[in-house]
CSV table of C-alpha atoms in Angstrom, one decimal:
chain,number,residue,atom,x,y,z
A,1113,MET,CA,12.1,-33.1,-20.0
A,1114,PRO,CA,12.4,-30.6,-17.3
A,1115,GLU,CA,10.5,-31.2,-14.2
A,1116,VAL,CA,7.5,-29.5,-13.2
A,1117,PRO,CA,7.9,-27.6,-10.3
A,1118,ARG,CA,6.0,-28.9,-6.9
A,1119,PRO,CA,3.0,-26.3,-5.7
A,1120,VAL,CA,4.3,-25.0,-2.2
A,1121,PHE,CA,0.9,-24.2,0.1
A,1122,LEU,CA,0.4,-22.6,3.2
A,1123,SER,CA,-1.8,-22.4,6.0
A,1124,GLY,CA,-2.3,-20.4,9.6
A,1125,LYS,CA,-3.6,-18.1,11.6
A,1126,VAL,CA,-2.6,-14.3,11.8
A,1127,MET,CA,-3.9,-13.2,15.0
A,1128,LEU,CA,-3.2,-9.2,17.4
A,1129,ASP,CA,-1.0,-9.5,20.2
A,1130,ASP,CA,-4.4,-8.7,22.3
A,1131,GLY,CA,-5.4,-12.0,21.2
A,1132,THR,CA,-7.8,-11.8,19.3
A,1133,ALA,CA,-8.2,-12.2,15.0
A,1134,PRO,CA,-7.9,-9.2,12.3
A,1135,ALA,CA,-10.9,-7.4,11.9
A,1136,GLU,CA,-10.7,-6.8,8.7
A,1137,PRO,CA,-8.7,-8.7,6.0
A,1138,VAL,CA,-4.7,-8.2,6.8
A,1139,VAL,CA,-2.1,-9.1,3.1
A,1140,LEU,CA,-0.1,-11.7,3.6
A,1141,GLU,CA,3.4,-11.2,1.9
A,1142,ARG,CA,6.6,-13.5,0.3
A,1143,VAL,CA,8.8,-11.3,1.7
A,1144,CYS,CA,11.7,-13.0,-0.5
A,1145,ASN,CA,15.5,-10.8,-0.6
A,1146,GLY,CA,13.7,-7.9,0.1
A,1147,ILE,CA,11.1,-7.7,-2.4
A,1148,ALA,CA,6.9,-8.1,-1.0
A,1149,ARG,CA,4.8,-10.1,-3.6
A,1150,PRO,CA,1.7,-10.4,-2.0
A,1151,GLU,CA,-0.1,-14.0,-1.4
A,1152,GLY,CA,-2.9,-14.0,0.4
A,1153,PHE,CA,-5.5,-12.9,2.7
A,1154,THR,CA,-7.0,-13.9,6.0
A,1155,ASP,CA,-10.1,-14.3,6.9
A,1156,SER,CA,-13.3,-13.4,9.5
A,1157,LYS,CA,-10.8,-15.6,11.5
A,1158,GLY,CA,-7.9,-14.8,11.2
A,1159,ARG,CA,-7.4,-17.9,9.6
A,1160,PHE,CA,-5.2,-17.8,6.2
A,1161,SER,CA,-4.7,-20.5,3.3
A,1162,PHE,CA,-2.7,-20.7,-0.4
A,1163,GLU,CA,-0.3,-22.2,-2.9
A,1164,LEU,CA,2.7,-19.5,-3.0
A,1165,GLY,CA,2.8,-17.7,-6.7
A,1166,ARG,CA,-0.9,-17.5,-7.7
A,1167,ASN,CA,-1.3,-14.2,-6.4
A,1168,SER,CA,-1.9,-12.3,-10.3
A,1169,ALA,CA,-5.6,-11.9,-9.6
A,1170,MET,CA,-5.6,-10.8,-6.3
A,1171,MET,CA,-6.0,-7.5,-5.7
A,1172,ALA,CA,-4.4,-4.8,-3.2
A,1173,ASP,CA,-5.3,-1.1,-2.9
A,1174,ALA,CA,-3.4,2.3,-1.9
A,1175,SER,CA,-2.3,1.2,1.5
A,1176,VAL,CA,-1.0,-2.2,0.8
A,1177,GLY,CA,2.7,-3.0,0.3
A,1178,SER,CA,3.0,0.4,1.5
A,1179,ALA,CA,6.7,1.2,2.3
A,1180,ARG,CA,7.1,-0.5,-1.2
A,1181,ASP,CA,5.3,1.8,-3.2
A,1182,PRO,CA,5.4,5.8,-2.5
A,1183,PHE,CA,3.2,6.5,-5.7
A,1184,GLY,CA,-0.2,4.5,-4.7
A,1185,ASP,CA,1.0,1.7,-7.4
A,1186,PRO,CA,0.3,-1.7,-6.1
A,1187,ASN,CA,2.3,-3.5,-8.3
A,1188,MET,CA,5.7,-1.7,-8.0
A,1189,GLY,CA,8.3,-3.8,-6.4
A,1190,PHE,CA,5.7,-6.5,-6.1
A,1191,GLY,CA,6.9,-9.0,-9.7
A,1192,GLY,CA,3.8,-11.1,-10.4
A,1193,GLY,CA,2.7,-14.2,-12.0
A,1194,ARG,CA,4.1,-17.5,-10.6
A,1195,MET,CA,7.3,-18.0,-8.6
A,1196,SER,CA,10.2,-18.3,-11.3
A,1197,SER,CA,9.9,-22.1,-12.9
A,1198,GLY,CA,13.7,-23.9,-12.3
A,1199,ARG,CA,14.1,-27.2,-10.4
A,1200,GLY,CA,12.7,-27.7,-7.3
A,1201,GLY,CA,10.3,-29.3,-4.4
A,1202,ALA,CA,13.3,-32.5,-4.7
A,1203,LEU,CA,12.0,-34.3,-1.8
A,1204,GLY,CA,15.1,-34.2,0.3
A,1205,GLY,CA,16.2,-30.7,0.5
A,1206,SER,CA,14.9,-27.3,0.7
A,1207,ASP,CA,12.6,-25.8,-2.1
A,1208,PRO,CA,15.7,-23.1,-4.2
A,1209,ARG,CA,12.7,-21.1,-5.2
A,1210,LEU,CA,12.3,-20.6,-1.8
A,1211,LEU,CA,15.7,-19.8,-0.2
A,1212,GLY,CA,15.8,-15.9,1.3
A,1213,CYS,CA,12.5,-16.0,1.8
A,1214,GLU,CA,10.2,-15.2,4.9
A,1215,LEU,CA,6.4,-14.7,5.6
A,1216,ARG,CA,5.0,-12.5,7.1
A,1217,ALA,CA,1.3,-10.3,7.8
A,1218,ALA,CA,1.2,-6.8,6.6
A,1219,LEU,CA,-1.1,-4.2,8.5
A,1220,ALA,CA,0.0,-0.7,8.9
A,1221,GLY,CA,0.4,0.1,12.3
A,1222,PHE,CA,2.0,-3.5,13.3
A,1223,ARG,CA,4.8,-4.8,13.1
A,1224,SER,CA,4.9,-9.2,12.3
A,1225,ASP,CA,6.4,-11.9,13.4
A,1226,VAL,CA,8.3,-13.5,10.4
A,1227,VAL,CA,8.7,-17.7,9.1
A,1228,ASN,CA,11.2,-18.4,7.0
A,1229,LEU,CA,10.7,-20.3,4.4
A,1230,SER,CA,14.3,-21.1,3.2
A,1231,GLN,CA,14.2,-24.6,4.8
A,1232,ARG,CA,10.7,-25.6,3.5
A,1233,ARG,CA,9.5,-28.3,0.5
A,1234,SER,CA,6.9,-28.6,-1.0
A,1235,LEU,CA,5.6,-31.2,0.6
A,1236,ASP,CA,6.0,-30.6,3.9
A,1237,ASN,CA,3.0,-29.8,6.3
A,1238,PRO,CA,1.7,-26.1,5.5
A,1239,ASP,CA,1.0,-25.6,8.7
A,1240,VAL,CA,3.0,-22.3,9.2
A,1241,GLY,CA,1.4,-21.6,12.9
A,1242,THR,CA,0.1,-18.4,14.3
A,1243,ILE,CA,2.1,-15.4,13.3
A,1244,ILE,CA,1.4,-12.6,15.7
A,1245,LEU,CA,1.4,-8.8,14.6
A,1246,HIS,CA,2.5,-6.1,17.1
A,1247,ARG,CA,1.3,-2.6,18.0
A,1248,ILE,CA,3.5,0.1,16.9
A,1249,GLY,CA,3.7,2.2,20.6
A,1250,ASN,CA,4.4,5.5,18.6
A,1251,VAL,CA,1.0,5.2,15.8
A,1252,GLU,CA,-2.6,6.4,16.5
A,1253,GLY,CA,-3.8,5.6,13.8
A,1254,THR,CA,-5.3,2.2,12.8
A,1255,THR,CA,-5.9,0.8,10.0
A,1256,ILE,CA,-8.3,-2.0,11.5
A,1257,SER,CA,-11.7,0.5,12.5
A,1258,ALA,CA,-13.2,-0.3,16.2
A,1259,THR,CA,-16.1,0.0,14.4
A,1260,SER,CA,-15.5,-3.4,12.7
A,1261,LEU,CA,-15.9,-5.5,16.1
A,1262,SER,CA,-19.3,-3.7,16.8
A,1263,ALA,CA,-21.0,-4.8,12.9
A,1264,PRO,CA,-24.1,-7.2,13.7
A,1265,LYS,CA,-23.1,-10.6,12.2
A,1266,GLU,CA,-25.4,-9.6,8.2
A,1267,ALA,CA,-23.3,-6.5,7.9
A,1268,ARG,CA,-20.3,-8.6,8.8
A,1269,LYS,CA,-21.7,-11.3,6.6
A,1270,ALA,CA,-22.4,-8.8,3.1
A,1271,TYR,CA,-18.9,-7.1,3.2
A,1272,GLU,CA,-17.1,-10.6,3.6
A,1273,LYS,CA,-19.3,-11.3,0.6
A,1274,GLY,CA,-17.6,-7.6,-0.8
A,1275,ILE,CA,-14.2,-8.7,-0.3
A,1276,ASP,CA,-14.9,-11.3,-2.1
A,1277,ALA,CA,-16.3,-9.8,-5.4
A,1278,MET,CA,-13.4,-7.4,-4.9
A,1279,ARG,CA,-10.6,-10.2,-5.6
A,1280,LYS,CA,-12.5,-11.3,-8.3
A,1281,SER,CA,-12.2,-7.9,-9.8
A,1282,LYS,CA,-16.7,-7.6,-9.9
A,1283,TRP,CA,-16.8,-4.4,-8.6
A,1284,GLU,CA,-20.5,-3.9,-8.8
A,1285,ASN,CA,-21.2,-7.1,-6.5
A,1286,ALA,CA,-19.0,-5.7,-4.4
A,1287,GLN,CA,-20.1,-1.8,-4.1
A,1288,LYS,CA,-24.0,-3.5,-3.4
A,1289,GLN,CA,-22.5,-6.4,-1.0
A,1290,PHE,CA,-20.7,-2.8,0.7
A,1291,GLU,CA,-24.4,-1.1,0.7
A,1292,LYS,CA,-26.0,-3.8,2.9
A,1293,ALA,CA,-23.0,-4.2,5.0
A,1294,VAL,CA,-23.3,-0.1,6.0
A,1295,ALA,CA,-27.0,-0.2,5.3
A,1296,GLU,CA,-27.3,-2.5,8.5
A,1297,HIS,CA,-24.2,-1.0,10.1
A,1298,PRO,CA,-24.2,2.3,9.3
A,1299,ASN,CA,-20.9,3.2,11.0
A,1300,TYR,CA,-19.1,0.7,9.6
A,1301,ALA,CA,-15.4,2.3,8.5
A,1302,ALA,CA,-14.6,-0.2,6.9
A,1303,ALA,CA,-17.2,-1.1,5.1
A,1304,TRP,CA,-17.7,2.6,3.8
A,1305,TYR,CA,-13.7,2.7,2.5
A,1306,GLU,CA,-14.6,-0.4,0.7
A,1307,LEU,CA,-17.8,1.1,-1.2
A,1308,GLY,CA,-15.3,3.5,-1.7
A,1309,VAL,CA,-12.7,1.5,-3.9
A,1310,ALA,CA,-15.3,0.1,-5.8
A,1311,HIS,CA,-16.8,3.1,-6.9
A,1312,GLN,CA,-13.2,4.5,-7.5
A,1313,GLN,CA,-12.6,1.1,-9.5
A,1314,GLN,CA,-15.8,2.1,-11.6
A,1315,GLN,CA,-14.6,5.6,-12.4
A,1316,ARG,CA,-17.2,7.4,-10.3
A,1317,PRO,CA,-14.9,9.8,-8.1
A,1318,GLU,CA,-17.6,11.9,-6.2
A,1319,GLU,CA,-19.7,8.6,-4.5
A,1320,ALA,CA,-16.5,7.7,-3.8
A,1321,ARG,CA,-15.4,10.4,-2.6
A,1322,LYS,CA,-18.8,10.9,0.0
A,1323,ALA,CA,-17.8,7.3,0.6
A,1324,PHE,CA,-14.3,7.6,1.8
A,1325,ALA,CA,-15.6,10.7,3.9
A,1326,GLN,CA,-18.5,8.5,5.2
A,1327,ALA,CA,-15.9,6.6,6.4
A,1328,LEU,CA,-13.8,8.9,8.3
A,1329,ASP,CA,-16.8,10.4,9.9
A,1330,ALA,CA,-17.5,6.5,11.8
A,1331,ASP,CA,-14.0,6.6,13.0
A,1332,PRO,CA,-11.4,9.8,11.8
A,1333,LYS,CA,-8.9,7.0,13.0
A,1334,TYR,CA,-9.5,4.9,10.9
A,1335,VAL,CA,-6.3,6.3,8.3
A,1336,LYS,CA,-7.1,4.9,5.2
A,1337,PRO,CA,-9.6,6.6,3.2
A,1338,TYR,CA,-7.0,10.0,3.8
A,1339,LEU,CA,-4.7,8.4,1.0
A,1340,ASN,CA,-7.7,8.1,-1.5
A,1341,LEU,CA,-8.5,11.2,-0.3
A,1342,ALA,CA,-5.3,12.6,-1.7
A,1343,LEU,CA,-5.6,11.3,-4.9
A,1344,LEU,CA,-9.2,11.7,-5.4
A,1345,ALA,CA,-7.6,15.6,-4.5
A,1346,SER,CA,-4.4,15.4,-6.9
A,1347,SER,CA,-6.5,14.5,-9.9
A,1348,GLU,CA,-7.7,17.5,-9.6
A,1349,LYS,CA,-5.2,18.9,-8.7
A,1350,LYS,CA,-6.5,20.6,-5.8
A,1351,TRP,CA,-3.4,20.9,-3.9
A,1352,ASP,CA,-4.6,22.5,-0.4
A,1353,GLU,CA,-7.2,19.4,0.0
A,1354,VAL,CA,-4.0,17.0,-0.6
A,1355,ALA,CA,-1.9,18.9,1.6
A,1356,LYS,CA,-4.7,18.5,4.8
A,1357,ASN,CA,-5.2,14.5,3.9
A,1358,THR,CA,-1.5,14.0,3.7
A,1359,ASP,CA,-0.4,15.6,6.5
A,1360,THR,CA,-3.6,14.3,8.8
A,1361,LEU,CA,-2.5,10.6,8.4
A,1362,ILE,CA,1.4,11.6,9.0
A,1363,ARG,CA,0.5,12.6,11.7
A,1364,LEU,CA,-2.1,9.4,13.2
A,1365,ASN,CA,0.7,7.1,11.5
A,1366,PRO,CA,4.2,8.4,10.4
A,1367,ILE,CA,5.9,5.1,9.5
A,1368,ASP,CA,3.6,3.3,7.0
A,1369,PHE,CA,2.7,5.4,4.3
A,1370,PRO,CA,5.8,6.4,2.1
A,1371,GLN,CA,3.2,8.0,-0.1
A,1372,ALA,CA,1.6,10.3,2.1
A,1373,TYR,CA,5.4,12.4,2.9
A,1374,VAL,CA,5.3,11.9,-1.6
A,1375,TRP,CA,2.0,13.7,-1.9
A,1376,ASN,CA,2.1,16.3,0.3
A,1377,SER,CA,5.7,17.3,-0.5
A,1378,ILE,CA,3.8,17.5,-4.2
A,1379,ALA,CA,1.2,19.6,-3.0
A,1380,ASN,CA,3.2,21.8,-1.3
A,1381,LEU,CA,5.4,22.4,-3.9
A,1382,ASN,CA,2.5,23.3,-5.4
A,1383,LEU,CA,0.8,26.1,-2.2
A,1384,HIS,CA,5.1,27.4,-2.7
A,1385,ASN,CA,5.5,26.0,1.0
A,1386,PRO,CA,9.1,24.6,-0.3
A,1387,ASP,CA,10.4,24.1,3.9
A,1388,ALA,CA,7.0,21.9,4.3
A,1389,ALA,CA,8.2,19.8,1.1
A,1390,GLU,CA,11.9,19.2,1.3
A,1391,LYS,CA,10.0,18.0,4.8
A,1392,SER,CA,8.1,15.9,3.5
A,1393,ALA,CA,10.7,14.4,0.4
A,1394,ARG,CA,13.4,13.6,2.8
A,1395,GLU,CA,10.9,12.0,5.0
A,1396,ALA,CA,9.7,9.4,2.1
A,1397,LEU,CA,13.4,8.8,1.5
A,1398,LYS,CA,14.4,7.6,5.0
A,1399,ILE,CA,12.1,4.8,3.9
A,1400,THR,CA,12.1,4.6,0.6
A,1401,PRO,CA,15.5,4.9,-0.5
A,1402,GLY,CA,15.2,3.4,-3.5
A,1403,VAL,CA,12.9,5.4,-5.4
A,1404,PRO,CA,14.2,7.8,-7.9
A,1405,LYS,CA,11.7,10.2,-8.7
A,1406,LEU,CA,11.8,10.8,-5.0
A,1407,ARG,CA,15.5,13.1,-5.7
A,1408,HIS,CA,13.9,14.7,-7.8
A,1409,ILE,CA,10.8,16.1,-6.4
A,1410,LEU,CA,13.1,16.9,-3.2
A,1411,GLY,CA,15.5,18.8,-6.1
A,1412,LEU,CA,12.5,20.4,-7.2
A,1413,ALA,CA,12.0,21.6,-3.5
A,1414,LEU,CA,15.6,22.8,-3.1
A,1415,ALA,CA,15.3,25.1,-6.4
A,1416,ASN,CA,12.1,26.2,-5.0
A,1417,LYS,CA,13.9,27.3,-1.4
A,1418,GLY,CA,17.1,28.5,-4.3
A,1419,ASP,CA,19.5,25.8,-3.3
A,1420,TYR,CA,20.4,25.2,-6.5
A,1421,ALA,CA,23.9,23.5,-6.0
A,1422,GLY,CA,21.8,21.0,-4.0
A,1423,ALA,CA,19.3,20.9,-6.5
A,1424,ALA,CA,21.5,20.5,-9.8
A,1425,GLN,CA,22.7,17.4,-7.9
A,1426,GLU,CA,18.7,16.1,-6.8
A,1427,VAL,CA,17.4,16.1,-10.3
A,1428,SER,CA,20.9,15.1,-12.4
A,1429,ALA,CA,20.6,11.7,-10.1
A,1430,TYR,CA,17.1,11.2,-11.1
A,1431,VAL,CA,17.9,11.9,-14.5
A,1432,GLN,CA,20.8,9.2,-14.1
A,1433,ALA,CA,18.2,6.5,-12.5
A,1434,ALA,CA,15.7,6.5,-14.5
A,1435,PRO,CA,16.6,7.2,-18.2
A,1436,GLN,CA,14.2,5.9,-19.7
A,1437,ALA,CA,11.0,7.6,-17.5
A,1438,SER,CA,8.2,9.3,-19.0
A,1439,ASP,CA,9.1,13.3,-17.6
A,1440,VAL,CA,12.8,12.4,-18.1
A,1441,GLU,CA,13.4,14.8,-20.5
A,1442,LEU,CA,11.4,17.8,-18.5
A,1443,ALA,CA,13.0,16.9,-15.2
A,1444,ARG,CA,16.5,17.2,-18.3
A,1445,LYS,CA,15.0,20.7,-18.9
A,1446,GLN,CA,14.4,21.7,-15.4
A,1447,LEU,CA,17.8,20.9,-14.1
A,1448,VAL,CA,19.8,22.6,-17.5
A,1449,GLU,CA,17.6,25.4,-15.5
A,1450,ILE,CA,19.0,24.9,-12.2
A,1451,GLN,CA,22.6,24.3,-13.5
A,1452,GLN,CA,22.7,28.1,-14.5
A,1453,ARG,CA,20.7,29.6,-12.0
A,1454,ALA,CA,23.8,28.1,-9.5
A,1455,GLY,CA,26.3,29.0,-12.2
A,1456,ALA,CA,27.5,25.7,-12.3
A,1457,PRO,CA,29.4,24.1,-15.6
A,1458,GLN,CA,26.1,22.0,-18.1
A,1459,LYS,CA,26.4,18.9,-18.5
């Protein structure tokens, strides 16, 4: 009989570098050999406690894991389900499932301390201590709204109940709790944002758009709603709105949201602004160089500028790197046309 891996539990606290607890939930990530997986959230006092690997039911919005997910898919790069099985958790040595792994808090605009998990054993004390989030100096926007600090007790209580319902995918219940929160505290930007997410999950784009707009009215430097508004606008091909919202997000936080650069590039392609499209595509590639689709977008931007040799190189790289992509046949046709215009031999 194969040995059943023992569960690994972790607990601790996340604090900001000013000594306060985050006013909103922060995601805890396990990063193993460069691959990040969400494992749990902090509570209202910044505390966390979870079993590693039991994250399959976790909900992640577009802002979570942004550095790994330039197209808004919260599952990209995370893998899924439980940690890999295999023999582990022996009392006499570290758990091989945790080799090359670290624990960190993920919050846009902040750099996290990390906890090395490589030497942990399943029966070790689960308390990893306090993880400090350090504010990045050149980021103006925030993912923790200042309006959360002034929320009265009843509003915070409803907000926390809404967050709990969202993690269980109980969207209607979550919606009701966030509506209670904003009724108690009309400038509660985080609650307006989560209300918008709840509407999105229930296929109510117009209600979602209004909630996100209310969040920005309450706190214009609260960056989360800008990307959601851009994604809603992209589904309706309102490219000027996509460009406007992503421009603002990039200005407020140029580091943590490669999705903003991607959609800004796509919007500018459709608005016939190839210089801006190229600039955003290159910035996205700096943050997430391993995403093949970015080469395709950059290639189209270069083609629109008349740089057919450069465009052919980028689109060809995409076709080779992603032969099973749903749009690869379209990319191949575009590559043939680009090569013809460049006067290059077809491959």
